[in-house]
Short mmCIF file of C-alpha atoms and ligand atoms in Angstrom, two decimals:
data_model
loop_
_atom_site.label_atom_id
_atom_site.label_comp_id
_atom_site.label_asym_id
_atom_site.label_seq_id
_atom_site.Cartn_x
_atom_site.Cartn_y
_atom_site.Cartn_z
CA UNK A 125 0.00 0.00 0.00
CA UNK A 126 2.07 2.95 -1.18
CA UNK A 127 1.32 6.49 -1.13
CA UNK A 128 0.09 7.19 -4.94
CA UNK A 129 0.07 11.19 -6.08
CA UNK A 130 -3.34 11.42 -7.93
CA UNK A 131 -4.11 14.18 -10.39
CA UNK A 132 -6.93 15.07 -11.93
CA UNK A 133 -7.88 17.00 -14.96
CA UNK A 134 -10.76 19.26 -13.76
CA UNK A 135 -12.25 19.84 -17.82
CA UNK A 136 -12.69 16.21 -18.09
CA UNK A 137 -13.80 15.72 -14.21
CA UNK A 138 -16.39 18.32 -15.48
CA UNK A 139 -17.30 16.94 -18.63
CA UNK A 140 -17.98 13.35 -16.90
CA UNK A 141 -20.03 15.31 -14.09
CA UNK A 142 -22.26 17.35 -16.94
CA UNK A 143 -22.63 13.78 -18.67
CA UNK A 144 -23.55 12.43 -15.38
CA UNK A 145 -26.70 15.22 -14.36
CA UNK A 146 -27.89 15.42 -18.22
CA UNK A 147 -28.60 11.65 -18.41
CA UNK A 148 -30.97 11.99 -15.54
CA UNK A 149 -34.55 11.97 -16.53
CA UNK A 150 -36.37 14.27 -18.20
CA UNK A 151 -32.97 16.50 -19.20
CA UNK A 152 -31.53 16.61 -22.71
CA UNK A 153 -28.68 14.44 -23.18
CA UNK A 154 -24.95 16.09 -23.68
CA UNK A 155 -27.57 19.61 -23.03
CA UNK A 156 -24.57 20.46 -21.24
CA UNK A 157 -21.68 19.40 -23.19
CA UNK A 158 -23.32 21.61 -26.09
CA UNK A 159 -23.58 24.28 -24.43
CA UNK A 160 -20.37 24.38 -23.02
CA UNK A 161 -19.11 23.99 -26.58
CA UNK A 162 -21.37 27.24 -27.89
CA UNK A 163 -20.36 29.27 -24.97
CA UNK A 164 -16.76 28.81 -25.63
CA UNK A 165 -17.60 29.83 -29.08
CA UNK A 166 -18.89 33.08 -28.18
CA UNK A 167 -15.94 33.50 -25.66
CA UNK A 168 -13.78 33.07 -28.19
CA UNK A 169 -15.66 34.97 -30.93
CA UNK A 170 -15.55 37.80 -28.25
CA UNK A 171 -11.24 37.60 -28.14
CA UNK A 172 -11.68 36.86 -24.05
CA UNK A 173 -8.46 36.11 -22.34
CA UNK A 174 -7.46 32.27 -22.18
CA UNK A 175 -8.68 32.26 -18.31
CA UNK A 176 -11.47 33.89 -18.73
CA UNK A 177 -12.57 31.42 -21.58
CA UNK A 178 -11.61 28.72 -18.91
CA UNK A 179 -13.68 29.95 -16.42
CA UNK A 180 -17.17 30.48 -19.07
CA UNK A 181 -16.36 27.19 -20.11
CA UNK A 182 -16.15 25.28 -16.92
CA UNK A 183 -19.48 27.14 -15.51
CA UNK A 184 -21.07 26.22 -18.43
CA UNK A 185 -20.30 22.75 -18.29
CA UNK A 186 -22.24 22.43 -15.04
CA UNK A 187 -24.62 25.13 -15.31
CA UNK A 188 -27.38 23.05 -14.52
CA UNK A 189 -26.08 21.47 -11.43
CA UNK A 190 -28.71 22.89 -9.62
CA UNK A 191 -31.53 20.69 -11.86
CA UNK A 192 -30.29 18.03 -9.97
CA UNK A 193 -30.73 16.95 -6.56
CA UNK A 194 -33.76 17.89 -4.93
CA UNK A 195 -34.67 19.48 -8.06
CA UNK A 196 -34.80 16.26 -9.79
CA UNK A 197 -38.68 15.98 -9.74
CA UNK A 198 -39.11 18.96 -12.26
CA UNK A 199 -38.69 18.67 -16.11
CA UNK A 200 -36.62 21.09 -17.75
CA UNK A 201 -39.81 22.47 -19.74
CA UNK A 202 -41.12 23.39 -16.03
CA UNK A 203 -37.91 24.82 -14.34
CA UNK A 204 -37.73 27.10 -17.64
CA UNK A 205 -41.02 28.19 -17.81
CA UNK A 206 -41.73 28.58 -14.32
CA UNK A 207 -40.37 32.40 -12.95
CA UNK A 208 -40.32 30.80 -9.03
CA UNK A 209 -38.14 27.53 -10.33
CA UNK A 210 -35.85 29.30 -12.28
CA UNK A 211 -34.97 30.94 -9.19
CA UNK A 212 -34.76 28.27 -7.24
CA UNK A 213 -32.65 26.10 -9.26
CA UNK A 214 -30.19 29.18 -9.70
CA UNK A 215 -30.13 29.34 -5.84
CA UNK A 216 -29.65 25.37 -5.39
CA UNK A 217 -27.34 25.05 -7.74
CA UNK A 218 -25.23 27.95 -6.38
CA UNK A 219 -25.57 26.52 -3.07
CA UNK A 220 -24.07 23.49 -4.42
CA UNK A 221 -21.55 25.46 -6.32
CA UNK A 222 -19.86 27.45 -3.12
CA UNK A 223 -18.79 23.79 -1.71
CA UNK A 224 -16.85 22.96 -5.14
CA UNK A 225 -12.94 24.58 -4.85
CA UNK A 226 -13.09 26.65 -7.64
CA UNK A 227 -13.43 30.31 -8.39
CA UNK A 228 -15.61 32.62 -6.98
CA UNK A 229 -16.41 34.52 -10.74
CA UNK A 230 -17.45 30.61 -11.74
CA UNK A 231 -20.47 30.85 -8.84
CA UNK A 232 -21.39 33.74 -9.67
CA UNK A 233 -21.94 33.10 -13.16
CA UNK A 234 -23.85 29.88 -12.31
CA UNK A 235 -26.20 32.21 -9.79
CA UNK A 236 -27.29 34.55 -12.57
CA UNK A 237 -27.27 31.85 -15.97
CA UNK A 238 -30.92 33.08 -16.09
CA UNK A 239 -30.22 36.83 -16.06
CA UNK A 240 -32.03 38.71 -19.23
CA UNK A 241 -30.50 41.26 -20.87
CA UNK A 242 -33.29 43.03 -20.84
CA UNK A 243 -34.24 42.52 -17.05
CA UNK A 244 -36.65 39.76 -17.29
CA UNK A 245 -34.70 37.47 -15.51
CA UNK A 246 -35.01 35.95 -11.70
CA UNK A 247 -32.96 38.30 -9.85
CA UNK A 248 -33.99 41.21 -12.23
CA UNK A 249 -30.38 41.92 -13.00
CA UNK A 250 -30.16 43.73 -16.44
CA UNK A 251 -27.79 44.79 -19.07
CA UNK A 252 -24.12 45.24 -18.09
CA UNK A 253 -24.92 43.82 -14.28
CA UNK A 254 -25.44 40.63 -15.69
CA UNK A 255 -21.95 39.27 -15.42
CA UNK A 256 -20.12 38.26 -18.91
CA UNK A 257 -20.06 34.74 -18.23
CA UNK A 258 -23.49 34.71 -17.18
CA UNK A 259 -24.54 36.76 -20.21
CA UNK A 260 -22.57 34.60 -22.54
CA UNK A 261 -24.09 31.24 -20.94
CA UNK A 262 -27.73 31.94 -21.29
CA UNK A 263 -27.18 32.58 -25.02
CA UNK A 264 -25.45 29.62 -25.35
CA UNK A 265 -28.28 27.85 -23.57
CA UNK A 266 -31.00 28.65 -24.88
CA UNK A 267 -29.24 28.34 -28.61
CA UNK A 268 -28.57 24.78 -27.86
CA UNK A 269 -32.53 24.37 -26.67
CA UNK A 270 -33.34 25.68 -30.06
CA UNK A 271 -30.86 23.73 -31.62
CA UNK A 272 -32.04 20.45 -30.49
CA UNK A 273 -35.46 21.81 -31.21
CA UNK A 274 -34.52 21.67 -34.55
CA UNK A 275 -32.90 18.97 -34.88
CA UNK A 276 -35.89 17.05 -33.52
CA UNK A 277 -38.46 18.97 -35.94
CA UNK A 278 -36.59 16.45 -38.29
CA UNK A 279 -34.43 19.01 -40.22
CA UNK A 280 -31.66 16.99 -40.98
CA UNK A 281 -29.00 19.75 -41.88
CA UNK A 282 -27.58 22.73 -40.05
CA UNK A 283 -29.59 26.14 -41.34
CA UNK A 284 -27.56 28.78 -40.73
CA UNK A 285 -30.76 31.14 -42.29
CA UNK A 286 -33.00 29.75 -39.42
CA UNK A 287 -30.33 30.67 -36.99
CA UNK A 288 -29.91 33.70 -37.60
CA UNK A 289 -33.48 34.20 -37.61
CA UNK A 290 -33.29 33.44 -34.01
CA UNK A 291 -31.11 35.63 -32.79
CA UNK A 292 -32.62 38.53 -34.47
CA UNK A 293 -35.68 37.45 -32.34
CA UNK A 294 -33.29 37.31 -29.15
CA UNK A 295 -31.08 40.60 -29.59
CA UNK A 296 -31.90 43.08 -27.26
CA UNK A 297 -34.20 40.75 -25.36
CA UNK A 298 -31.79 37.55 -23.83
CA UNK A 299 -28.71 38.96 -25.08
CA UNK A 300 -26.55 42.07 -26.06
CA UNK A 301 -25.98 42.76 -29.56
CA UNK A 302 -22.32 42.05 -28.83
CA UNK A 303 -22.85 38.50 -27.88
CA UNK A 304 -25.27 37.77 -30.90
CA UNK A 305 -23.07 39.04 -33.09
CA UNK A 306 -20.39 36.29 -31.43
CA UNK A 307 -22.59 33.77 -32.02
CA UNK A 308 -23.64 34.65 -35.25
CA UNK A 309 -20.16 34.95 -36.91
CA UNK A 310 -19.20 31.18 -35.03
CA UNK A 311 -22.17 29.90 -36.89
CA UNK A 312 -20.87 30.97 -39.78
CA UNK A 313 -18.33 28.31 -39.83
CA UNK A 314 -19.43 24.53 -40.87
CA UNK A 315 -16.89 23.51 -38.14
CA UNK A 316 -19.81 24.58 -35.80
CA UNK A 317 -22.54 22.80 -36.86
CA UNK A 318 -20.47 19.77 -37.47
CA UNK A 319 -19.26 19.84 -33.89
CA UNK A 320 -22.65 20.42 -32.31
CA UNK A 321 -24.19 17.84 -34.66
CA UNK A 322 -21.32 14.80 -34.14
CA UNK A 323 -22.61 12.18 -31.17
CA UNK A 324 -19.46 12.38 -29.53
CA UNK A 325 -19.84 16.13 -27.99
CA UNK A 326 -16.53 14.25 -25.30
CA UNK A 327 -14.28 13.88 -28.19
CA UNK A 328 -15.40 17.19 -29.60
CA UNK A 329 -14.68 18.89 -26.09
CA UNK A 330 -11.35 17.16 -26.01
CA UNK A 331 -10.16 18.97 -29.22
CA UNK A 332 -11.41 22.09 -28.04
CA UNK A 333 -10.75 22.32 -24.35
CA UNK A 334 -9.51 25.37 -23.02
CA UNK A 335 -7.45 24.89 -20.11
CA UNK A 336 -6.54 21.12 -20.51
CA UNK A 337 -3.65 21.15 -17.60
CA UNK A 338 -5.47 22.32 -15.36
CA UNK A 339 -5.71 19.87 -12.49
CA UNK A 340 -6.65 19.28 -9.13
CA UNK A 341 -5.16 16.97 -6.54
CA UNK A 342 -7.01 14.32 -4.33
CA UNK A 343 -8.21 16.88 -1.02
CA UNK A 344 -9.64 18.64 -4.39
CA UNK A 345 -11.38 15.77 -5.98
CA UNK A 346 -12.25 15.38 -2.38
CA UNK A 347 -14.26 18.16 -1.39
CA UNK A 348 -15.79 17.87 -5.32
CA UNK A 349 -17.50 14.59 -4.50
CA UNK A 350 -18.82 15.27 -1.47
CA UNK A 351 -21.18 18.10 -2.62
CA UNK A 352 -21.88 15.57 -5.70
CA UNK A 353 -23.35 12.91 -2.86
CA UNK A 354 -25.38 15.66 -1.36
CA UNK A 355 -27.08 15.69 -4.87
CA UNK A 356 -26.92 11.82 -4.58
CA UNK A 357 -28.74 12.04 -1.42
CA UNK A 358 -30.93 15.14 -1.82
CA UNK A 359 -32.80 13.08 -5.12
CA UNK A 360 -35.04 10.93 -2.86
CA UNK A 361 -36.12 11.45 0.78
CA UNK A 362 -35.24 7.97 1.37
CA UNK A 363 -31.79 8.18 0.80
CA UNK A 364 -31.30 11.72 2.08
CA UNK A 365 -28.26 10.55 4.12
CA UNK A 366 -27.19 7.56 2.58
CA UNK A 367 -23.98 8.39 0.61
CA UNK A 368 -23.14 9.99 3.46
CA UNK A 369 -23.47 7.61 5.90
CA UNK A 370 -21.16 5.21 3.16
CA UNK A 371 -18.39 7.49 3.08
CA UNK A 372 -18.54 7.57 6.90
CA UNK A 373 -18.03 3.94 7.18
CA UNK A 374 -15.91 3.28 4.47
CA UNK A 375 -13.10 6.18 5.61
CA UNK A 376 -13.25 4.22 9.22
CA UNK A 377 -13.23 0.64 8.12
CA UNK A 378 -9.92 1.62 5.51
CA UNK A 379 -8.90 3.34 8.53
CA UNK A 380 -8.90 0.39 10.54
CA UNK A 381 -7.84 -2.00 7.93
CA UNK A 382 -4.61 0.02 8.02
CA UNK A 383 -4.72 1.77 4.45
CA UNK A 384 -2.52 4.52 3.87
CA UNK A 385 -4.05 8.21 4.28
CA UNK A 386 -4.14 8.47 0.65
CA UNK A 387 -6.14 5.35 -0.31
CA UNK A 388 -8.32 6.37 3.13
CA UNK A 389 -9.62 9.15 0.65
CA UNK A 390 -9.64 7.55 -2.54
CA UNK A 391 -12.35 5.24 -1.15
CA UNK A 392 -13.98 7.82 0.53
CA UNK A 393 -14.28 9.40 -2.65
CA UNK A 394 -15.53 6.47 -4.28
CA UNK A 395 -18.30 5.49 -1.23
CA UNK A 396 -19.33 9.51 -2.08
CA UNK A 397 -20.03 8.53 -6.39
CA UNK A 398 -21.14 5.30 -6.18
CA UNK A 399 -24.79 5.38 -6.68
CA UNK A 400 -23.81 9.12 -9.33
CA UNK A 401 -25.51 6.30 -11.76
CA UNK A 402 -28.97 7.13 -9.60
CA UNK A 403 -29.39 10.14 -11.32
CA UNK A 404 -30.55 8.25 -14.24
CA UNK A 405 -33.24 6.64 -12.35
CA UNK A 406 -36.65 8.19 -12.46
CA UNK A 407 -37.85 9.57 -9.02
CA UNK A 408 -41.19 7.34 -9.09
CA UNK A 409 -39.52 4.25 -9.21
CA UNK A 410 -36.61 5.05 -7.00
CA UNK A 411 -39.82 6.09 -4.39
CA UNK A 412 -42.05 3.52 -5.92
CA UNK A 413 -44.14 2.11 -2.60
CA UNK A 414 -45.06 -1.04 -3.92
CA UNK A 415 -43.20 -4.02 -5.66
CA UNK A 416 -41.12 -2.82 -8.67
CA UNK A 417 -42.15 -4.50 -11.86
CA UNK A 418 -38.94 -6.00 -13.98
CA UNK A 419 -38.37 -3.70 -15.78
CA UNK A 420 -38.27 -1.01 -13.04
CA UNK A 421 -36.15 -3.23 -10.91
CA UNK A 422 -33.70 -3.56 -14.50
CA UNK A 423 -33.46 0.40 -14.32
CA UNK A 424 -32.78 0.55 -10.84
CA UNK A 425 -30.22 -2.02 -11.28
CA UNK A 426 -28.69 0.48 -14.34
CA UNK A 427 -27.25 2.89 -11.82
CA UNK A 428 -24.11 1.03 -11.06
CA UNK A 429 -23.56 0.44 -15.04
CA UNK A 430 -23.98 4.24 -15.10
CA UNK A 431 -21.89 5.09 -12.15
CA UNK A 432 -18.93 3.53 -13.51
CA UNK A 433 -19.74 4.76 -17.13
CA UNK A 434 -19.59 8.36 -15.85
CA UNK A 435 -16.25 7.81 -13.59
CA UNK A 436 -14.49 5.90 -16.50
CA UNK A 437 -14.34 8.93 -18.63
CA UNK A 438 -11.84 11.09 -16.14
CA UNK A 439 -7.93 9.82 -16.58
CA UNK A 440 -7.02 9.19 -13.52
CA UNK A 441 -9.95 7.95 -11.84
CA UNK A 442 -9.92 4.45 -13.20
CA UNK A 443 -9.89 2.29 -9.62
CA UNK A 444 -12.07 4.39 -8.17
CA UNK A 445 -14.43 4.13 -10.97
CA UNK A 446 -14.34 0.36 -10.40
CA UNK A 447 -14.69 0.18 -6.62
CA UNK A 448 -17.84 2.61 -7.10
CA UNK A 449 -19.08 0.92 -10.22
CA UNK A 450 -18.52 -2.63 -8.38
CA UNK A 451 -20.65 -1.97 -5.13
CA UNK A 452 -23.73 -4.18 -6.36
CA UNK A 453 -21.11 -7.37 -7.27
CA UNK A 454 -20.87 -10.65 -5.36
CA UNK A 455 -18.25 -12.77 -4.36
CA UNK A 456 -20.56 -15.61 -6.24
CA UNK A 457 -21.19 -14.03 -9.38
CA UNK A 458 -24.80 -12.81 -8.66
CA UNK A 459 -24.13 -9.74 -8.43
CA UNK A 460 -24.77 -7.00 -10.91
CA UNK A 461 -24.25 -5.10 -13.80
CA UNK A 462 -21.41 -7.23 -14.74
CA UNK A 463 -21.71 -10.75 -13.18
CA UNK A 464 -18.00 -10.36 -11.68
CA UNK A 465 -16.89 -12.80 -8.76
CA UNK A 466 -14.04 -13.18 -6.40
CA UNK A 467 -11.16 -13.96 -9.27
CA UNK A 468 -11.81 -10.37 -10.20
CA UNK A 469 -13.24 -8.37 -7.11
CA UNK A 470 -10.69 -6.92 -5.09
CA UNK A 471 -10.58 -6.38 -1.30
CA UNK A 472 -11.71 -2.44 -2.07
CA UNK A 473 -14.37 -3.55 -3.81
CA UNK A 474 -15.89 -5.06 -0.92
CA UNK A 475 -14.87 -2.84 1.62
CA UNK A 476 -17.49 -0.19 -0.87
CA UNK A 477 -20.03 -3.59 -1.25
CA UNK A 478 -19.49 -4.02 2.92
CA UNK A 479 -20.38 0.05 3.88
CA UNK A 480 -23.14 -0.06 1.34
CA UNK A 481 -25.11 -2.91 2.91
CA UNK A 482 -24.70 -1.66 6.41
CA UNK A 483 -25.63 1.14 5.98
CA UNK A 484 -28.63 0.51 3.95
CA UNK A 485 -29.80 -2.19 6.67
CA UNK A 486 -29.13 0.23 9.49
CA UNK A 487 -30.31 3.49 8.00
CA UNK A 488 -34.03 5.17 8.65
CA UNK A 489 -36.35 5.07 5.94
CA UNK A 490 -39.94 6.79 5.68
CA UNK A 491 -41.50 3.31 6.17
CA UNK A 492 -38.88 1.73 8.60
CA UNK A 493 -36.50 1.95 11.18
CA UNK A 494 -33.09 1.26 10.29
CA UNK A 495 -31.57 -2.21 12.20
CA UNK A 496 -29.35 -2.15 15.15
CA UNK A 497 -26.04 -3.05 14.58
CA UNK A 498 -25.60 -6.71 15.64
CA UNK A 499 -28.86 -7.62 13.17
CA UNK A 500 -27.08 -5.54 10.46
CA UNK A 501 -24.22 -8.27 11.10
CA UNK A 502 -26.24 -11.04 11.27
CA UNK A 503 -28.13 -10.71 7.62
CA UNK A 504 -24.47 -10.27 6.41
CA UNK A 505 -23.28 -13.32 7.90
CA UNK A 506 -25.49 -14.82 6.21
CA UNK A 507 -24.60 -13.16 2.85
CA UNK A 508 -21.09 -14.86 3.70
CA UNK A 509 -22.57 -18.24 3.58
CA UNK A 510 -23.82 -17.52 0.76
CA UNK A 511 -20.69 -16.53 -0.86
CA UNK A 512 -21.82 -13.43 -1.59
CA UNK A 513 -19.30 -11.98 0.55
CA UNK A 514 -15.75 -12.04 2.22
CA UNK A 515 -16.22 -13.87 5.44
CA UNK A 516 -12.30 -12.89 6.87
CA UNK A 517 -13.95 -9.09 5.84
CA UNK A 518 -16.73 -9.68 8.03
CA UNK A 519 -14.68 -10.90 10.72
CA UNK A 520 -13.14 -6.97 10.39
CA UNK A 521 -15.93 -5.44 9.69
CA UNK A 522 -17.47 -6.97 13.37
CA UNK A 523 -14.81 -5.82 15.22
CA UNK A 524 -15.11 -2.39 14.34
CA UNK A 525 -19.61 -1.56 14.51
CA UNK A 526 -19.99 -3.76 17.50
FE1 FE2 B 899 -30.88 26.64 -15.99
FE1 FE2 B 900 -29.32 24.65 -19.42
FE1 FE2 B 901 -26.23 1.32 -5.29
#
């Protein structure tokens, strides 16, 4: 066990984390990505210095954070139509936002994404108030809404006439003439459309990405996936502590297993992401009271496929991404998404698989109290005869909740 230097690239930690909240229900898929891709057009368009670029960028890669979480149960249609929401998810997803170590202009442009040039917006901000990157985000926003639009209306080329059709309609109302005239002339190159139209909007980002060595170390990463498992949490109220509660028990049970401080936080990290994958599961069946149906129980089971899917995208993040990812998989092979068993699971694997099953069997829910410890134990004693799990683990495990 030997202390490991991890660095992260924050662009691609962001990219994963925008892939992650636009899978969710009722959100656009790669909304995000897009729009992050037409805001760094305009930024560009516009000359901005390389940092400031950086910063538009990275906001607008996550503009939306606060559509997640306990925002979850609205559709995108309401939280944009809706004065009151639009507020709210501004608010929430600042909130969220002031936990994450990065800068101060980023929150800020985050807080007022819904600003209108003209003073329409929630906070009734208008003109020059509005900062730039908030200005240049809500064009690039909506453009990508309309985009999509399009392309779902079945037009099967760019138009660069209906385009620019729109932002006539827009100037002066969402936007400065400055900013339209950004976008316009970036529309005017086929590159553009190309880019916005390709299905690979991470490969497209790649080539594009301002700021590409810029990383961030593990306390970083850190305090970055802790406000992602408040989102975790905050999706259902009967998990409103539960990644929580994970990370808790995984940082002392790698404590007490003897793991260096450094792989003490990589799991931690990885108890805090490993249900990210729940974002893609509607809130009625996550909250379902009944029995789920099989196909229900097939999409709640698609959150650990997802999980890893989303982690496996950041260099760097690789065994984390598996421990997370692995936390449904048995020692047997009955697990799931991926049927592994003991020749491949490792020993971190299980210590995620161990906290996860504690603390779902000891944790309040609406309809039930949570176990006591020592019946916790016992149902995963006899997961060990089962060979479902690692019975010298157990032994461990005991020593340190009883
Ligand atoms: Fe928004
Ligand atoms: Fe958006
Ligand atoms: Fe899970």
């Amino acid at each position: 066990m030997k202390m490991k230097k991890l660095e992260i690239k924050l662009g691609q930690l962001l990219s994963s984390l925008s892939y992650a909240l636009d899978i969710a229900e009722n959100r656009y898929f790669d909304h995000s990505r897009r729009t992050a891709y037409i805001a760094y057009c305009i930024a560009d368009e516009l000359g901005l210095k390389e940092e400031d670029i950086i910063d538009v960028y990275y906001s607008a890669l996550i503009h939306d954070i606060g559509m997640a979480g306990q925002m979850a149960k609205y559709s995108v249609l309401e939280i944009h139509s809706d004065p009151e929401l639009k507020k709210e998810h501004c608010l929430y997803g600042y909130r969220i936002i002031d936990k994450l170590p990065i800068k101060r202009d980023i929150k800020e442009y985050i807080l007022y994404h819904h600003e209108e040039w003209q003073g329409t917006g929630p906070f009734g901000l208008r003109g020059d108030e509005i900062p730039l990157g908030s200005q240049i985000i809500i064009l690039a926003d909506y453009f990508e809404l309309f985009f999509v639009r399009e392309m779902k209306r079945g037009v099967e080329y760019y138009n660069t006439e209906s385009a620019r059709k729109w932002l006539k309609e827009y100037r002066g109302k969402l936007s400065s003439d400055i900013l339209c005239d950004a976008l316009l002339s970036a529309t005017e190159r086929e590159k553009f459309w190309l880019d916005l139209m390709s299905n690979n909007m991470n490969q497209v980002l790649r080539m594009i990405e301002p700021g590409k060595n810029i990383s961030i170390d593990i306390y970083g990463l850190h305090k970055i996936s802790e406000a992602f498992s408040m989102l975790i949490d905050a999706k259902s109220r009967f998990t409103y502590e539960h990644s929580k509660g994970i990370s808790n028990i995984t940082g002392k049970f790698a404590t007490y297993l003897g793991y260096d401080p450094i792989m003490v936080e990589k799991l931690i990290i990885a108890a805090d992401l490993h249900d990210i994958g729940k974002f893609v599961v509607p809130l009625d069946i996550l909250e379902k009271p009944g029995k789920l149906d099989s196909t229900e129980y097939s999409i709640i089971k698609s959150h650990a496929y997802y999980t890893k899917l989303i982690l496996k995208q950041v260099e760097g993040l690789e065994d984390i991404a598996e421990w997370a990812g692995n936390h449904h998989e048995k020692l047997n092979g009955k697990g799931y998404p991926e049927k592994l068993d003991e020749r491949v699971l490792t020993r971190e694997d299980q210590i995620i698989a161990f906290a996860d099953i504690y603390q779902a069997l000891t944790e309040d829910r609406p309809y039930r109290e949570g176990m006591a410890p020592k019946e916790a134990i016992d149902i995963m004693a006899g997961m060990v005869k089962k060979g479902e799990l690692c019975g010298s683990l157990l032994s461990d495990f005991k020593q340190l909740v009883l």
